[in-house]
């Protein structure tokens, strides 16, 4: 019985790990805007080395951790 419980626990952990969102990291810079489109979350970053603003998809956790004016990716790493 104990082996069955451990096997079920291991399968549950693997299933949950497969559901994690993994989006490409955006450019380093300053967050200028946050956009929510349904259940999709985006940050708009002005790159530190100049250039055009970049909009990229992030997890809802990264979206909530980064405010306008904060430094990306530092706001995610903190």
mmCIF file of C-alpha atoms in Angstrom:
data_model
loop_
_atom_site.group_PDB
_atom_site.id
_atom_site.type_symbol
_atom_site.label_atom_id
_atom_site.label_comp_id
_atom_site.label_asym_id
_atom_site.label_seq_id
_atom_site.Cartn_x
_atom_site.Cartn_y
_atom_site.Cartn_z
ATOM 1 C CA UNK A 1 0.000 0.000 0.000
ATOM 2 C CA UNK A 2 2.839 2.362 0.871
ATOM 3 C CA UNK A 3 4.514 1.739 -2.505
ATOM 4 C CA UNK A 4 1.295 2.553 -4.310
ATOM 5 C CA UNK A 5 0.964 5.832 -2.412
ATOM 6 C CA UNK A 6 4.563 6.776 -3.254
ATOM 7 C CA UNK A 7 4.027 5.896 -6.917
ATOM 8 C CA UNK A 8 0.880 8.034 -7.083
ATOM 9 C CA UNK A 9 2.681 10.934 -5.423
ATOM 10 C CA UNK A 10 5.555 10.688 -7.910
ATOM 11 C CA UNK A 11 3.142 10.619 -10.870
ATOM 12 C CA UNK A 12 1.293 13.660 -9.528
ATOM 13 C CA UNK A 13 4.532 15.613 -9.164
ATOM 14 C CA UNK A 14 5.595 14.784 -12.730
ATOM 15 C CA UNK A 15 2.198 15.787 -14.076
ATOM 16 C CA UNK A 16 2.297 19.147 -12.323
ATOM 17 C CA UNK A 17 5.863 19.787 -13.474
ATOM 18 C CA UNK A 18 4.751 19.288 -17.066
ATOM 19 C CA UNK A 19 2.142 22.029 -16.710
ATOM 20 C CA UNK A 20 4.603 24.781 -15.798
ATOM 21 C CA UNK A 21 4.643 27.738 -18.192
ATOM 22 C CA UNK A 22 8.011 28.347 -19.773
ATOM 23 C CA UNK A 23 8.183 31.429 -21.957
ATOM 24 C CA UNK A 24 11.267 32.902 -23.606
ATOM 25 C CA UNK A 25 12.939 35.596 -21.567
ATOM 26 C CA UNK A 26 12.532 39.120 -22.870
ATOM 27 C CA UNK A 27 15.274 41.727 -23.250
ATOM 28 C CA UNK A 28 16.882 43.467 -20.274
ATOM 29 C CA UNK A 29 15.398 46.899 -19.711
ATOM 30 C CA UNK A 30 12.680 48.925 -18.029
ATOM 31 C CA UNK A 31 9.044 47.786 -17.938
ATOM 32 C CA UNK A 32 6.996 50.459 -19.702
ATOM 33 C CA UNK A 33 3.629 48.707 -19.865
ATOM 34 C CA UNK A 34 1.733 45.589 -18.812
ATOM 35 C CA UNK A 35 -0.917 44.016 -21.025
ATOM 36 C CA UNK A 36 -3.467 41.353 -20.104
ATOM 37 C CA UNK A 37 -5.279 39.688 -22.987
ATOM 38 C CA UNK A 38 -7.742 37.204 -21.569
ATOM 39 C CA UNK A 39 -5.599 34.646 -19.770
ATOM 40 C CA UNK A 40 -2.402 35.744 -21.525
ATOM 41 C CA UNK A 41 -0.023 38.168 -19.829
ATOM 42 C CA UNK A 42 2.522 40.416 -21.542
ATOM 43 C CA UNK A 43 5.202 42.889 -20.499
ATOM 44 C CA UNK A 44 6.429 45.724 -22.694
ATOM 45 C CA UNK A 45 10.096 46.512 -22.065
ATOM 46 C CA UNK A 46 12.235 49.395 -23.296
ATOM 47 C CA UNK A 47 15.657 47.757 -23.803
ATOM 48 C CA UNK A 48 18.520 49.184 -21.759
ATOM 49 C CA UNK A 49 20.733 49.462 -24.845
ATOM 50 C CA UNK A 50 18.248 51.456 -26.887
ATOM 51 C CA UNK A 51 16.049 50.260 -29.684
ATOM 52 C CA UNK A 52 12.341 49.714 -29.960
ATOM 53 C CA UNK A 53 10.148 48.514 -27.126
ATOM 54 C CA UNK A 54 9.608 44.765 -27.045
ATOM 55 C CA UNK A 55 6.352 43.051 -26.057
ATOM 56 C CA UNK A 56 6.646 39.457 -24.888
ATOM 57 C CA UNK A 57 4.533 36.892 -23.085
ATOM 58 C CA UNK A 58 5.215 36.051 -19.443
ATOM 59 C CA UNK A 59 3.621 33.921 -16.743
ATOM 60 C CA UNK A 60 0.941 35.481 -14.575
ATOM 61 C CA UNK A 61 3.395 35.400 -11.661
ATOM 62 C CA UNK A 62 6.018 37.407 -13.571
ATOM 63 C CA UNK A 63 3.268 39.789 -14.720
ATOM 64 C CA UNK A 64 2.264 40.495 -11.117
ATOM 65 C CA UNK A 65 5.881 40.744 -9.882
ATOM 66 C CA UNK A 66 6.893 43.435 -12.410
ATOM 67 C CA UNK A 67 5.464 46.945 -12.172
ATOM 68 C CA UNK A 68 5.801 49.801 -14.633
ATOM 69 C CA UNK A 69 9.201 51.430 -14.177
ATOM 70 C CA UNK A 70 10.842 48.351 -12.662
ATOM 71 C CA UNK A 71 13.943 46.752 -14.147
ATOM 72 C CA UNK A 72 13.407 43.519 -16.060
ATOM 73 C CA UNK A 73 14.489 40.746 -15.352
ATOM 74 C CA UNK A 74 15.399 41.912 -11.825
ATOM 75 C CA UNK A 75 11.688 42.214 -10.950
ATOM 76 C CA UNK A 76 11.267 38.511 -11.793
ATOM 77 C CA UNK A 77 14.404 37.366 -9.965
ATOM 78 C CA UNK A 78 13.655 39.176 -6.673
#
